[in-house]
C-alpha atoms as one frame of an Amber mdcrd trajectory, in Angstrom:
protein
  42.160  -7.309 -56.167  38.938  -9.338 -55.941  38.400  -8.614 -52.259  38.278
  -4.519 -52.855  35.715  -5.382 -55.178  33.247  -7.519 -52.984  34.404  -4.682
 -49.966  32.871  -1.998 -52.163  30.142  -3.509 -53.537  28.669  -4.883 -49.650
  29.167  -0.977 -49.012  26.757   0.085 -51.968  24.406  -2.379 -51.539  24.603
  -1.698 -47.703  24.082   2.042 -48.062  20.681   1.535 -50.577  18.997  -0.977
 -48.369  15.276   0.491 -47.481  14.723   1.918 -44.062  14.691  -1.066 -41.561
  13.419  -0.505 -37.739  15.634   0.214 -35.180  16.726  -2.779 -32.978  16.400
  -1.255 -29.838  18.230  -3.480 -26.970  16.675  -1.935 -23.091  17.305  -4.127
 -19.897  13.864  -3.867 -17.968  15.337  -3.790 -14.880  12.426  -2.773 -12.813
  10.305  -5.616 -11.625  13.717  -7.426 -10.469  15.001  -4.755  -8.970  11.836
  -3.874  -7.256  11.702  -7.731  -5.760  15.202  -7.693  -4.712  14.640  -4.216
  -2.695  11.498  -4.977  -0.519  13.188  -8.404   0.459  15.678  -7.110   1.614
  13.358  -4.634   3.370  11.753  -6.549   4.540  14.508  -9.522   6.424  15.757
  -5.771   7.669  12.586  -5.061   9.637  12.502  -8.254  10.811  15.758  -7.790
  12.606  14.548  -4.396  13.662  11.618  -5.433  14.693  13.675  -8.543  16.936
  15.534  -5.131  19.113  12.866  -3.020  18.960   9.673  -5.686  19.771  12.085
  -6.662  23.228  12.493  -2.756  23.702   8.727  -2.345  23.988   8.208  -5.377
  26.165  10.512  -4.433  28.281   8.837  -1.042  28.944   5.161  -2.700  29.046
   6.588  -4.939  32.194   5.774  -8.250  32.829   3.955 -10.177  31.802   4.053
  -9.347  28.833   7.891  -9.486  28.634   7.874 -12.919  29.631   8.890 -14.873
  27.065   5.639 -17.353  27.285   3.297 -14.821  27.716   0.885 -16.060  24.794
  -2.157 -14.376  25.501  -5.986 -15.053  23.258  -6.080 -12.420  21.106  -9.016
 -10.079  22.165 -12.183  -8.908  20.113 -10.704  -5.517  20.425  -8.139  -5.463
  18.214  -9.147  -7.822  14.868  -9.194  -4.719  13.414  -5.579  -4.662  13.606
  -4.724  -7.110   9.810  -3.949 -10.620  11.527  -1.520 -12.701   9.798  -3.082
 -16.027  10.879  -4.257 -17.011   7.891  -3.829 -20.822   6.756  -0.004 -20.757
   4.772  -1.852 -23.506   2.004  -4.658 -20.733   1.316  -2.461 -18.162   1.751
   0.120 -19.399  -0.746  -3.379 -20.428  -3.310  -3.688 -17.177  -3.644  -1.887
 -15.376  -6.803   0.657 -12.692  -6.657  -1.170 -10.060  -7.186  -3.587 -11.303
  -4.417  -1.261 -11.735  -2.145   0.896  -8.835  -2.820  -2.245  -6.229  -2.379
  -3.083  -7.924   1.062   0.696  -7.046   2.263  -0.240  -3.603   0.708  -3.416
  -3.141   2.924  -1.487  -4.876   5.969   1.216  -2.617   5.650  -0.606   0.511
   5.960  -3.012  -0.316   8.225   0.205  -1.429  10.786   2.121   2.084   9.989
  -0.966   4.233  11.584  -0.940   1.946  14.558   2.154   2.491  15.123   2.499
   5.919  14.516  -0.192   5.860  17.136   1.964   3.800  19.582   5.557   5.972
  18.418   2.923   8.779  19.833   2.099   7.306  23.214   5.474   5.629  24.474
   7.046   6.310  27.505  10.730   6.984  26.226  12.783   9.722  24.424  14.969
   6.615  23.402  11.468   4.487  22.718  10.309   6.982  20.522  13.673   7.874
  18.380  13.548   3.450  17.574   9.783   3.453  16.816  10.126   6.802  15.063
  12.635   5.249  12.989  11.107   0.828  12.429   7.876   3.170  11.092   9.798
   5.303   8.403  11.140   2.092   7.491   7.769   0.229   7.615   6.852   3.296
   5.481   9.677   2.354   2.478   8.444  -0.876   3.054   4.927   0.587   2.096
   6.602   2.191  -1.002   8.658  -0.141  -2.137   5.735  -3.111  -2.124   3.678
  -0.380  -4.393   6.906  -0.107  -6.821   6.386  -4.585  -7.076   2.772  -3.858
  -7.885   3.688  -1.265 -10.853   6.141  -3.693 -12.442   4.806  -5.782 -12.389
   1.113  -4.209 -13.863  -0.838  -4.784 -10.678  -3.043  -1.652  -9.915  -2.925
  -0.947  -5.865  -5.618  -1.247  -3.822  -8.158   1.076  -3.970  -8.115   4.106
  -2.077  -6.172   4.819   1.019  -6.381   2.831   4.424  -8.876   2.959   6.420
  -7.838   5.330   9.703  -7.142   2.977  13.126 -10.954   2.827  14.937  -9.939
   0.749  17.950 -12.272   2.333  21.114  -9.879   2.857  23.385  -8.763   0.777
  26.314 -10.796   1.164  29.135  -7.826   0.327  31.540  -4.027   0.245  31.383
  -3.595  -3.804  30.932  -6.248  -3.796  27.878  -4.246  -1.038  26.263  -1.091
  -3.074  26.836  -2.618  -6.575  25.202  -3.316  -3.907  22.336   0.532  -2.708
  22.106   1.599  -6.593  22.710  -0.805  -8.105  19.616   0.217  -5.194  17.098
   3.626  -6.803  17.780   3.210  -9.874  17.375   1.270  -9.203  14.256   3.942
  -7.112  12.653   6.473  -9.964  13.320   4.264 -12.498  11.690   3.294 -10.290
   8.784   7.105  -9.770   8.122   7.929 -13.290   8.712   5.681 -14.748   5.363
   6.636 -11.772   2.805  10.073 -12.443   3.463   8.746 -15.616   2.127   7.104
 -14.183   0.013   9.274 -11.961  -1.847  11.654 -14.806  -1.667   9.360 -17.350
  -3.659   9.064 -13.749  -5.975  12.186 -12.683  -6.567  12.811 -16.538  -8.274
   9.620 -16.050 -10.437  11.386 -12.748 -11.688  14.942 -12.483 -13.162  16.649
 -10.007 -11.909  17.687  -8.476 -15.072  16.222  -9.381 -18.632  17.241  -7.926
 -21.345  14.775  -7.631 -23.961  14.644  -6.555 -27.499  12.189  -4.187 -28.853
  11.761  -2.975 -31.970  10.836   0.979 -32.824   8.641   0.760 -36.075   9.784
   3.939 -38.574   6.672   4.710 -40.629   5.377   1.086 -40.529
């Protein structure tokens, strides 16, 4: 009948259509997934550091393990990257600049922590530090993944190895360790906020339609 005739006509017309570009539906999950993973890892490291810092400060003994101990930062530890940047100034940076600063800071902090690991006096503390260093290395790689997925280049060159002079006495050495942990806590706190804001900008999954031209 008429319906069959119309169906036959449409089939013939479709078969004789010129070749069209193929419509390829792909799911761009890289950036959103990388940001979520990095945020989760940052929060995990925050939790992990609270336990590690308490254990390490108890190892250092008083006054470093006293809750109200808050000494001034010494000039000799200034090579440890400081997170004490004005928050409004920090938020005014581009996403690329903040990510690059995080990448550089954690790369350097990791170098200092690995040196700390080699000096720890107990097997349990060395194990805790080693586990934390592995997690922090994962954070460095995760930040690199976020930057790559957003099209940002990594900061050029590897981080410079720590060059802080050897402490002249045991108290100054403990002070260096205290400030290293304190700065790391502040970096992780701020990074968690950075990645929380960033993941709100970039959806976890964006479905895009891409035309792959054939012969065009």
